[in-house]
Short mmCIF file of C-alpha atoms in Angstrom, two decimals:
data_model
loop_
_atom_site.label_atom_id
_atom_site.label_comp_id
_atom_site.label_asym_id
_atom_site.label_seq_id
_atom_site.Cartn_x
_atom_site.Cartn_y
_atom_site.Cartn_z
CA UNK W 1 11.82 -195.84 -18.15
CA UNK W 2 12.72 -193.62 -21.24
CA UNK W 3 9.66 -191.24 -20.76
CA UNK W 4 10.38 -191.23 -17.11
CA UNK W 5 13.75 -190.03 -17.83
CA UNK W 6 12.27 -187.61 -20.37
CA UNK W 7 9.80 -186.15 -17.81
CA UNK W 8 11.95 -186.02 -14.75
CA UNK W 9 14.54 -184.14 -17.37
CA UNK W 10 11.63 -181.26 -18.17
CA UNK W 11 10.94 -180.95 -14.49
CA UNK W 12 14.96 -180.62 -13.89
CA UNK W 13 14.64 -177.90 -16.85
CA UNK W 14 11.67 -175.62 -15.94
CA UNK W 15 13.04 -175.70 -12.18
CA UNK W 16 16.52 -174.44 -13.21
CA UNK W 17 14.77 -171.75 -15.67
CA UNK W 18 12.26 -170.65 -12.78
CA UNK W 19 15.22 -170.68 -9.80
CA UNK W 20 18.25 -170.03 -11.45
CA UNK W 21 17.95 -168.33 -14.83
CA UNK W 22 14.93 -166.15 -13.93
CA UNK W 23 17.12 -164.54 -11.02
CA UNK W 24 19.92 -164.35 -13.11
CA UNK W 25 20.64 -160.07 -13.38
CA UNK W 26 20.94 -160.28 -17.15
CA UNK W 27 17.49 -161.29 -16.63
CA UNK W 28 15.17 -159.87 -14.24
CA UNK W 29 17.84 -156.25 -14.39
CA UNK W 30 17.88 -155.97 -18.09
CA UNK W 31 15.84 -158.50 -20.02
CA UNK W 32 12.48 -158.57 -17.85
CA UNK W 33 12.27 -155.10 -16.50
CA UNK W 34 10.74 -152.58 -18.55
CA UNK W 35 7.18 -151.37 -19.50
CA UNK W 36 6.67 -150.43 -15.71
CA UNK W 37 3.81 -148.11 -17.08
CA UNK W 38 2.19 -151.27 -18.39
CA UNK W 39 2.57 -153.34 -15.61
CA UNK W 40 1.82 -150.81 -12.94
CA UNK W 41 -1.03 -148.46 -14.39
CA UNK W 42 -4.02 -150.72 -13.59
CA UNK W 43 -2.95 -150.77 -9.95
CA UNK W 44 -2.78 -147.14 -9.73
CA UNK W 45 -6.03 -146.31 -11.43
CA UNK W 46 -7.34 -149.35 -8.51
CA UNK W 47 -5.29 -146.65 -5.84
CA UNK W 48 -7.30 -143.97 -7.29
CA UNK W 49 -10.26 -145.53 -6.08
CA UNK W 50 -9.00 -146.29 -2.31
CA UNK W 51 -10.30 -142.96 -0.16
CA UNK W 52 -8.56 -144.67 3.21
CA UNK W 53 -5.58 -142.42 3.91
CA UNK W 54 -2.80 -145.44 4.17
CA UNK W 55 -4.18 -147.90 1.92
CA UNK W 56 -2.43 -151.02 1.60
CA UNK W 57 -1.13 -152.80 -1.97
CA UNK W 58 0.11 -156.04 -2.32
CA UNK W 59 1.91 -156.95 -5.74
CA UNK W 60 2.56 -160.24 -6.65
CA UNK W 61 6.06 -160.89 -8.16
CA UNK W 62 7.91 -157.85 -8.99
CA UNK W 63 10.33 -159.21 -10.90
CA UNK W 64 13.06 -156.17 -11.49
CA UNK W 65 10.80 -153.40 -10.11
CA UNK W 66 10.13 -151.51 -12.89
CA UNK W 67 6.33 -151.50 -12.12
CA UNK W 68 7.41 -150.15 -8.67
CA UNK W 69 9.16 -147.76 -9.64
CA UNK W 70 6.55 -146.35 -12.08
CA UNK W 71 4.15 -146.52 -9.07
CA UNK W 72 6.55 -145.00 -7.11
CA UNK W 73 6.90 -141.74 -9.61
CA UNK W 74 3.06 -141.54 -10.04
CA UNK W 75 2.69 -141.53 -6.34
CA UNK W 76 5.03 -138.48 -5.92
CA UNK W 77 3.56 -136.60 -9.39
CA UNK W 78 0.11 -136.78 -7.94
CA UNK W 79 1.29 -134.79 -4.29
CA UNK W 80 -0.31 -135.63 -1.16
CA UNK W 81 -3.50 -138.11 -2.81
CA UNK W 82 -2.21 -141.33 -2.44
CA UNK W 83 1.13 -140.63 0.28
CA UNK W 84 2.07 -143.38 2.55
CA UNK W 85 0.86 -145.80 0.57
CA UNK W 86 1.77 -149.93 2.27
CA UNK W 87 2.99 -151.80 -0.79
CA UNK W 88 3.97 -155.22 0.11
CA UNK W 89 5.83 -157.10 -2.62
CA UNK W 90 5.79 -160.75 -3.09
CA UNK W 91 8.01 -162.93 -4.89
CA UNK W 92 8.96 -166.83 -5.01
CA UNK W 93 11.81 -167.72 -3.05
CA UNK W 94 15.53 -167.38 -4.48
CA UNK W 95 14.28 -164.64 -6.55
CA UNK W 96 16.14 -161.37 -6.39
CA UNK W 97 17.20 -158.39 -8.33
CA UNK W 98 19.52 -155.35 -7.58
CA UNK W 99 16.82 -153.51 -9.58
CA UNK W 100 14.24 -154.17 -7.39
CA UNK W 101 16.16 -152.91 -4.19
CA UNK W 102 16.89 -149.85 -5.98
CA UNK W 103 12.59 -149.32 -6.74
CA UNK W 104 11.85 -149.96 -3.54
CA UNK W 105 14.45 -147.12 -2.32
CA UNK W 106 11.89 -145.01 -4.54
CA UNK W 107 9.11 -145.95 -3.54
CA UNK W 108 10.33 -145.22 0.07
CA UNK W 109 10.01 -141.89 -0.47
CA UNK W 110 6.21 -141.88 -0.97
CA UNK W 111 5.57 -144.74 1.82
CA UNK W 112 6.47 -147.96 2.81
CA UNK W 113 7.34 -151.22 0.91
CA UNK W 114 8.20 -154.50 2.19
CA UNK W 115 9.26 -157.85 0.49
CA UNK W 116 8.13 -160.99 1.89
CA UNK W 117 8.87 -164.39 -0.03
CA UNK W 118 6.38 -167.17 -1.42
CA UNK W 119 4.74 -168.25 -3.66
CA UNK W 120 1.34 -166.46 -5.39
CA UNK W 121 -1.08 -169.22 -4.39
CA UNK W 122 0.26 -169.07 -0.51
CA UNK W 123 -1.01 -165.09 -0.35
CA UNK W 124 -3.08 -165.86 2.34
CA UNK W 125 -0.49 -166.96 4.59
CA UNK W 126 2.02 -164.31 3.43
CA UNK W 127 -0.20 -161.26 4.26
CA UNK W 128 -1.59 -160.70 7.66
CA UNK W 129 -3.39 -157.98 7.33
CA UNK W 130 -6.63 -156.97 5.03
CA UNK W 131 -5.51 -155.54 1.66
CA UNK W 132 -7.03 -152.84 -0.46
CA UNK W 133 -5.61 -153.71 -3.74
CA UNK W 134 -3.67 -157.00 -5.22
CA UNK W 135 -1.88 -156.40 -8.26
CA UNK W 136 -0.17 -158.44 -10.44
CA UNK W 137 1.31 -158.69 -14.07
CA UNK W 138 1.71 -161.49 -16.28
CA UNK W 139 1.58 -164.06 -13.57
CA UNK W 140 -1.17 -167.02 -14.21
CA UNK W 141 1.31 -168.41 -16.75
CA UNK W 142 3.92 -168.56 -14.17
CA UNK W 143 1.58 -170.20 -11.76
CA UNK W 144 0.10 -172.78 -13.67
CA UNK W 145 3.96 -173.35 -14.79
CA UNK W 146 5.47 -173.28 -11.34
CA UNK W 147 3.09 -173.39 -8.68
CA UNK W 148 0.89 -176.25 -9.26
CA UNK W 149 -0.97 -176.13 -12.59
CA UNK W 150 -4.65 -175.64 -12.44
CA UNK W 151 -4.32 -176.56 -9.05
CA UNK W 152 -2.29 -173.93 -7.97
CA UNK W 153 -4.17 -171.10 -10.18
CA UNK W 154 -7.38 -171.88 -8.55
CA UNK W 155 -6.05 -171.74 -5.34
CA UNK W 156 -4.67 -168.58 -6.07
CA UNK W 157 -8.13 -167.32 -7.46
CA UNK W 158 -10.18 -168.39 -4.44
CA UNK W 159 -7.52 -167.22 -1.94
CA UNK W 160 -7.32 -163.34 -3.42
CA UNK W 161 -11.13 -162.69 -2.08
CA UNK W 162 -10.36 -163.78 1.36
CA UNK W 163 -7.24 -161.18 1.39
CA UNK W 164 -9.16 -158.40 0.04
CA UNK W 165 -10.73 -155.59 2.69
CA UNK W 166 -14.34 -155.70 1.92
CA UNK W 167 -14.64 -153.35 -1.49
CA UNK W 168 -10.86 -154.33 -2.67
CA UNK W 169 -9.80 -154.79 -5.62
CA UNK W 170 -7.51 -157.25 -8.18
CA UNK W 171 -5.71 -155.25 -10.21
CA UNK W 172 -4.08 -157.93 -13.13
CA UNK W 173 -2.42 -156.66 -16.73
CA UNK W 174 -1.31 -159.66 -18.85
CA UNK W 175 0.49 -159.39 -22.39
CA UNK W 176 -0.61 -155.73 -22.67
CA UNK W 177 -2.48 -152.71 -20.78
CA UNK W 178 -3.21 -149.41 -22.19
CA UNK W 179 -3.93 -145.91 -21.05
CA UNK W 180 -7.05 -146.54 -22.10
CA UNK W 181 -10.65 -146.52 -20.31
CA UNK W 182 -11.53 -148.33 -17.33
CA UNK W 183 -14.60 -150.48 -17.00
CA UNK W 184 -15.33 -148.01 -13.85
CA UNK W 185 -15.23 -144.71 -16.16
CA UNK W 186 -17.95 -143.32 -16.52
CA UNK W 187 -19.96 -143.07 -19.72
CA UNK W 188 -23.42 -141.62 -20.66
CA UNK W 189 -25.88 -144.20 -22.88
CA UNK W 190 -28.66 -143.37 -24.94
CA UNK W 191 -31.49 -145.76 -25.58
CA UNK W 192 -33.99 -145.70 -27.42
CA UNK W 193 -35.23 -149.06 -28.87
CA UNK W 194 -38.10 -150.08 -27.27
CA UNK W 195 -37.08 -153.70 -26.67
CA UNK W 196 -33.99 -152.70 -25.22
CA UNK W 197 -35.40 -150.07 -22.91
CA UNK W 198 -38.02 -152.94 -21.89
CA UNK W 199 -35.05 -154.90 -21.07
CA UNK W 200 -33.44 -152.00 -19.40
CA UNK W 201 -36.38 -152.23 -16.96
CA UNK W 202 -36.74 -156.18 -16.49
CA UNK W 203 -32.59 -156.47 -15.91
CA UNK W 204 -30.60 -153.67 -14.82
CA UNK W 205 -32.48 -153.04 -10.96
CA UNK W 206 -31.97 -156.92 -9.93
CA UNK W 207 -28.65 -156.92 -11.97
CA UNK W 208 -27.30 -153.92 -9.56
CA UNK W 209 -29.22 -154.97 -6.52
CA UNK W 210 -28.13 -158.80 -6.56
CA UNK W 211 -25.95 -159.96 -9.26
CA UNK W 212 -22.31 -160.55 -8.23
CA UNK W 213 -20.37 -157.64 -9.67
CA UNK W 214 -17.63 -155.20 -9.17
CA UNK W 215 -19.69 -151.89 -9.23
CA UNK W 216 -20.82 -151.70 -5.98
CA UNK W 217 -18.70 -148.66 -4.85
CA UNK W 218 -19.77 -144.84 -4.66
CA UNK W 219 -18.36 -144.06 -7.52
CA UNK W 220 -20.27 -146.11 -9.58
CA UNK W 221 -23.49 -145.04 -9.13
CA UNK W 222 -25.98 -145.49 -11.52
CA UNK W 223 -28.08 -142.41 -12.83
CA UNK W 224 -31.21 -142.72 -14.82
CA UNK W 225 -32.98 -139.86 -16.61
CA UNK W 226 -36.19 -139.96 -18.46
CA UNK W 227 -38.73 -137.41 -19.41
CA UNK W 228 -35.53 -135.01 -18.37
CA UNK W 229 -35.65 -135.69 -14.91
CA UNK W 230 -33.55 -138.13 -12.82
CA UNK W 231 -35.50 -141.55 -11.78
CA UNK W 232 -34.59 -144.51 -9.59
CA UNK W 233 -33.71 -147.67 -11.72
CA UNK W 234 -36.75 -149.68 -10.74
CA UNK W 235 -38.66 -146.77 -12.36
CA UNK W 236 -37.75 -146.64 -15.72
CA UNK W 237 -40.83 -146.94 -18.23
CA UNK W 238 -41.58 -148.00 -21.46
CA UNK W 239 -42.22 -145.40 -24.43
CA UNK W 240 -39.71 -143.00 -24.13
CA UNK W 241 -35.71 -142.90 -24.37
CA UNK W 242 -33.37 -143.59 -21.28
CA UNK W 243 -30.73 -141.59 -20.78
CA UNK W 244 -27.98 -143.98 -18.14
CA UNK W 245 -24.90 -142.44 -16.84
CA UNK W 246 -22.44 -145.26 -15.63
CA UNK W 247 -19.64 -147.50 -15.68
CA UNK W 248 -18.61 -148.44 -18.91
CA UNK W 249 -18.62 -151.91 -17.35
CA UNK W 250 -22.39 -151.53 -16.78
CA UNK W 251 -22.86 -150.94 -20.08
CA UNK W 252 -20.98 -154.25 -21.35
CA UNK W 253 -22.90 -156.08 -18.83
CA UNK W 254 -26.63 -154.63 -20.33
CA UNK W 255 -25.13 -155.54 -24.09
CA UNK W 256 -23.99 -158.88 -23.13
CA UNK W 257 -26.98 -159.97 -21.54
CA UNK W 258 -29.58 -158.15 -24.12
CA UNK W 259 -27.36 -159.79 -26.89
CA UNK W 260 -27.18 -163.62 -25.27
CA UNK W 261 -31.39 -163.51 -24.62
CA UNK W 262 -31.93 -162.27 -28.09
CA UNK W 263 -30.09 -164.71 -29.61
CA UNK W 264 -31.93 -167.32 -27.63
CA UNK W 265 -35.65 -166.21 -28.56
CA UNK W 266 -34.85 -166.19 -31.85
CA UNK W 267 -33.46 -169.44 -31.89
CA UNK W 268 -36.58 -170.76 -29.88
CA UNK W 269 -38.79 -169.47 -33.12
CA UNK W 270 -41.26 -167.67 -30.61
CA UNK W 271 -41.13 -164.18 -32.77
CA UNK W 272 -42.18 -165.69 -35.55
CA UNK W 273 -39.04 -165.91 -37.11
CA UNK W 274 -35.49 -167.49 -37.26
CA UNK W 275 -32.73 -165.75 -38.79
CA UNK W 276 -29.61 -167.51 -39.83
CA UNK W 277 -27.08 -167.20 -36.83
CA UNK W 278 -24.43 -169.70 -38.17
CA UNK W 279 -22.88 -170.92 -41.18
CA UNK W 280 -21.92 -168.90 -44.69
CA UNK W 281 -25.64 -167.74 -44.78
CA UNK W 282 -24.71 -165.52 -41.46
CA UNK W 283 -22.19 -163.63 -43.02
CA UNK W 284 -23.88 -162.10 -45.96
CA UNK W 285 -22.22 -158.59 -45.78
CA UNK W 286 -23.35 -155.95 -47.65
CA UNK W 287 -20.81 -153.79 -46.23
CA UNK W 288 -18.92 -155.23 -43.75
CA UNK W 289 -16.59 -152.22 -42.47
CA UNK W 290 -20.31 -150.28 -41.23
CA UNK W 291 -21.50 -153.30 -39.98
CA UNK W 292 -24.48 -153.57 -42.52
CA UNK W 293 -25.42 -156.99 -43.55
CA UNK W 294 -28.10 -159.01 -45.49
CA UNK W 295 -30.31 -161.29 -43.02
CA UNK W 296 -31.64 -164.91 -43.99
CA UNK W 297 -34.82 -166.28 -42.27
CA UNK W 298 -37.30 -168.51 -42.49
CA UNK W 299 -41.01 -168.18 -40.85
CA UNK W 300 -42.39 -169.97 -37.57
CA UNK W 301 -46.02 -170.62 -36.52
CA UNK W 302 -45.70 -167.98 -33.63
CA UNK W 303 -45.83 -164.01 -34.24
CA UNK W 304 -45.24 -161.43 -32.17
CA UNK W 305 -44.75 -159.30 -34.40
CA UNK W 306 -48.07 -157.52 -35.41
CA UNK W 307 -49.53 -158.23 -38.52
CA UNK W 308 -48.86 -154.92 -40.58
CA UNK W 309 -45.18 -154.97 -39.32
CA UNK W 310 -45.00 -158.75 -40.72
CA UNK W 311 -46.97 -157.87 -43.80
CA UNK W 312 -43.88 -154.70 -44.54
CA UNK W 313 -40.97 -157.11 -44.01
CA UNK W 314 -41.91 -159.99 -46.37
CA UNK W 315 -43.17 -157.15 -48.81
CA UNK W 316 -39.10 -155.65 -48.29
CA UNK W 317 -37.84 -159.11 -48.43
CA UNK W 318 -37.10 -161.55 -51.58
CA UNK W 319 -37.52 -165.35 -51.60
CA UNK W 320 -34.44 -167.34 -50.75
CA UNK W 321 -34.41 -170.92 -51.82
CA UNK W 322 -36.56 -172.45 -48.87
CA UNK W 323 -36.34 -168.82 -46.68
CA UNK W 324 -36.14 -165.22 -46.97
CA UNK W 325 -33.45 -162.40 -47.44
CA UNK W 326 -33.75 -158.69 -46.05
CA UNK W 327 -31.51 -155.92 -45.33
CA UNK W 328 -30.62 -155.89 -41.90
CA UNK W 329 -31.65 -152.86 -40.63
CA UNK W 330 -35.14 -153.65 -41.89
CA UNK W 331 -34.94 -156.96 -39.72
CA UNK W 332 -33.33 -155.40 -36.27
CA UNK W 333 -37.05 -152.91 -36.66
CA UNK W 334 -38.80 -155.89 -36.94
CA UNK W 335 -37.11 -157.66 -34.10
CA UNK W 336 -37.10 -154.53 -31.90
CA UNK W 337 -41.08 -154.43 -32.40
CA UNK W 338 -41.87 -158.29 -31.82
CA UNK W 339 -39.05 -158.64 -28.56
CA UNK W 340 -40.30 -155.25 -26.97
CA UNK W 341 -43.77 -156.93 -27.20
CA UNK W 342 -42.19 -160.46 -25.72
CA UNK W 343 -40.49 -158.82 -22.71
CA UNK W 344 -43.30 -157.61 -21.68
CA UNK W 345 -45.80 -160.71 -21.97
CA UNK W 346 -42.95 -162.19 -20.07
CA UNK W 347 -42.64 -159.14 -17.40
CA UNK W 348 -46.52 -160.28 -16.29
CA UNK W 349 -46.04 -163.74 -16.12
CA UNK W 350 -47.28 -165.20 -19.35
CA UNK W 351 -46.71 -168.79 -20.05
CA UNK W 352 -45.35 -169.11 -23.13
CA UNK W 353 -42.77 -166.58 -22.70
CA UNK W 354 -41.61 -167.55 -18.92
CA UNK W 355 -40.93 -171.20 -20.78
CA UNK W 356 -38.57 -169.73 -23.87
CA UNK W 357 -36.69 -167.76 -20.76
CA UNK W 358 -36.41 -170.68 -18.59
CA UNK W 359 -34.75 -172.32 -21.13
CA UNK W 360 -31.56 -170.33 -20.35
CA UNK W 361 -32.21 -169.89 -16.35
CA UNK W 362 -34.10 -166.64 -16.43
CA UNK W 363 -36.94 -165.65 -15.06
CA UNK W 364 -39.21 -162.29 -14.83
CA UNK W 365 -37.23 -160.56 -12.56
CA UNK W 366 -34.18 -161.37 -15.39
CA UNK W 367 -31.91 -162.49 -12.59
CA UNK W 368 -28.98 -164.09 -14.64
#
């Protein structure tokens, strides 16, 4: 009975904070209603990327309408780009806030803005119409808190996809957004390696032609150049450097997936060698501010990596207890040389190497 009490006392609590102190004006006027620029940038770079001439925007929980209002001046600095724009607000009933009626006055001036009330996880219901851009600030804490728990925030997540026009986008800033780069700015990548170009050519044309990703738009078109001319994707060849102009998020995507099937074939041993990738022994810095570090391995039965290249790193390296110590830059060669050679057993269909990459889902068409 005394936890019952205790629990049906916190429920009491958080409802009175969400319904009563949260649309209190100290509150959602004073306390809650700054960094607008924060809160509202990400959803105007996602504008910037809307060519239809009245898109719609949907924000979830204004609070005060400071990220409203920063939309609002944005809107009018930039002239006639983004004019007319259909912002919808959203926010849970008994919430209101002088200081949002006075943002939405601004933002009258560049289009049209309506408030409608519910809660985040009901979107669906709340908008009618297809939606261009959903943004939001800070909110999956009040969800989870409010609306449901982890019920109510994957509701919410499986709902926003079904709002969204076809190419839309989810626009969410929590704790802290810069004016910084966008995963959709563009970026220009060297490589060079020859295991990462080989990877280049088993992953990036399925990755862009059937993985489930966000650069699917004109604007982020992918441009290849080798040999100083421009290629298509599925073209790229071993041998010579690639030269990739992109979205930065492209780029993340190629690191993150070279770095994750690395890290697997040299745990499998099928280079011919198995550095340290955990413990004290994986954090032998020489100089840990340019990223330079001593590696420990130890040998395997299977090389890739040909015999004069094996023959230079144990002469580099010095005996270790039971394994072996070399600089680091002296091991990434060595790994470059012996994965580059790998990749492409494994781009042909040999055994060994489609059995190490089906050990983490992949195949030779590199399709996770």
């Amino acid at each position: 009975m005394f936890c019952n009490s205790i629990s049906w006392g916190r429920k009491l609590i958080a409802s009175k904070f969400a319904t009563e102190s949260k649309t209190a004006a100290g509150y959602l006027d004073v306390a809650a209603n700054a960094h607008g620029e924060e809160k509202g940038y990400l959803a105007y770079q996602a504008l910037q990327r809307v060519e239809r001439n009245c898109p719609h925007l949907v924000e979830i929980g204004p609070g005060g309408g400071s990220a409203v209002t920063f939309l609002a001046s944005r809107l009018a600095a930039s002239g006639h780009a983004h004019r007319n724009v259909n912002l919808t607000l959203v926010e849970a009933p008994g919430v209101v806030s002088t200081s949002l009626n006075q943002a939405m006055e601004e933002f009258s001036k560049v289009g049209t803005c309506d408030l409608v009330t519910g809660f985040a996880q009901d979107i669906g219901t709340l908008v009618t119409e297809p939606v261009d851009v959903i943004s939001a600030s800070a909110l999956m804490h009040e969800v989870y808190s409010y609306g449901g728990g982890y019920g109510g925030l994957h509701s919410m997540i499986r709902t926003i996809p079904t709002v969204l026009r076809e190419g839309g986008l989810f626009a969410y800033r929590d704790v802290y957004a810069v004016d910084g780069c966008s995963l959709h700015d563009r970026a220009v990548q060297t490589y060079g390696a020859k295991s990462w170009v080989q990877f280049l050519r088993m992953f990036l044309p399925q990755y862009l032609r059937e993985g489930t990703h966000p650069y699917h738009g004109e604007h982020d078109e992918v441009i290849v150049r080798q040999d100083s001319r421009i290629i298509p994707v599925d073209e790229i060849a071993n041998g010579t450097h690639v030269f990739i102009s992109a979205p930065i998020g492209i780029f993340r995507e190629v690191q993150r997936h070279y770095i994750t099937l690395r890290d697997h074939v040299w745990r499998s041993g099928v280079l011919g060698f198995v550095p340290h990738l955990d413990g004290q022994l994986a954090s032998d810095w020489i100089d840990a501010k340019t990223g330079h570090k001593r590696v420990h391995y130890r040998l395997t039965d299977t090389d890739w990596l040909p015999v004069s290249q094996k023959a230079m790193m144990l002469a580099l390296s010095e005996r270790y207890a039971d394994h072996y110590t070399v600089d680091g830059d002296i091991f990434d060669q060595g790994t470059d040389i012996a994965l580059s050679q790998f990749l492409a057993s494994a781009e042909v269909g040999e055994g060994e190497c489609l059995v190490v990459l089906g050990q983490v889902g992949i195949g030779t068409g590199m399709s996770r």
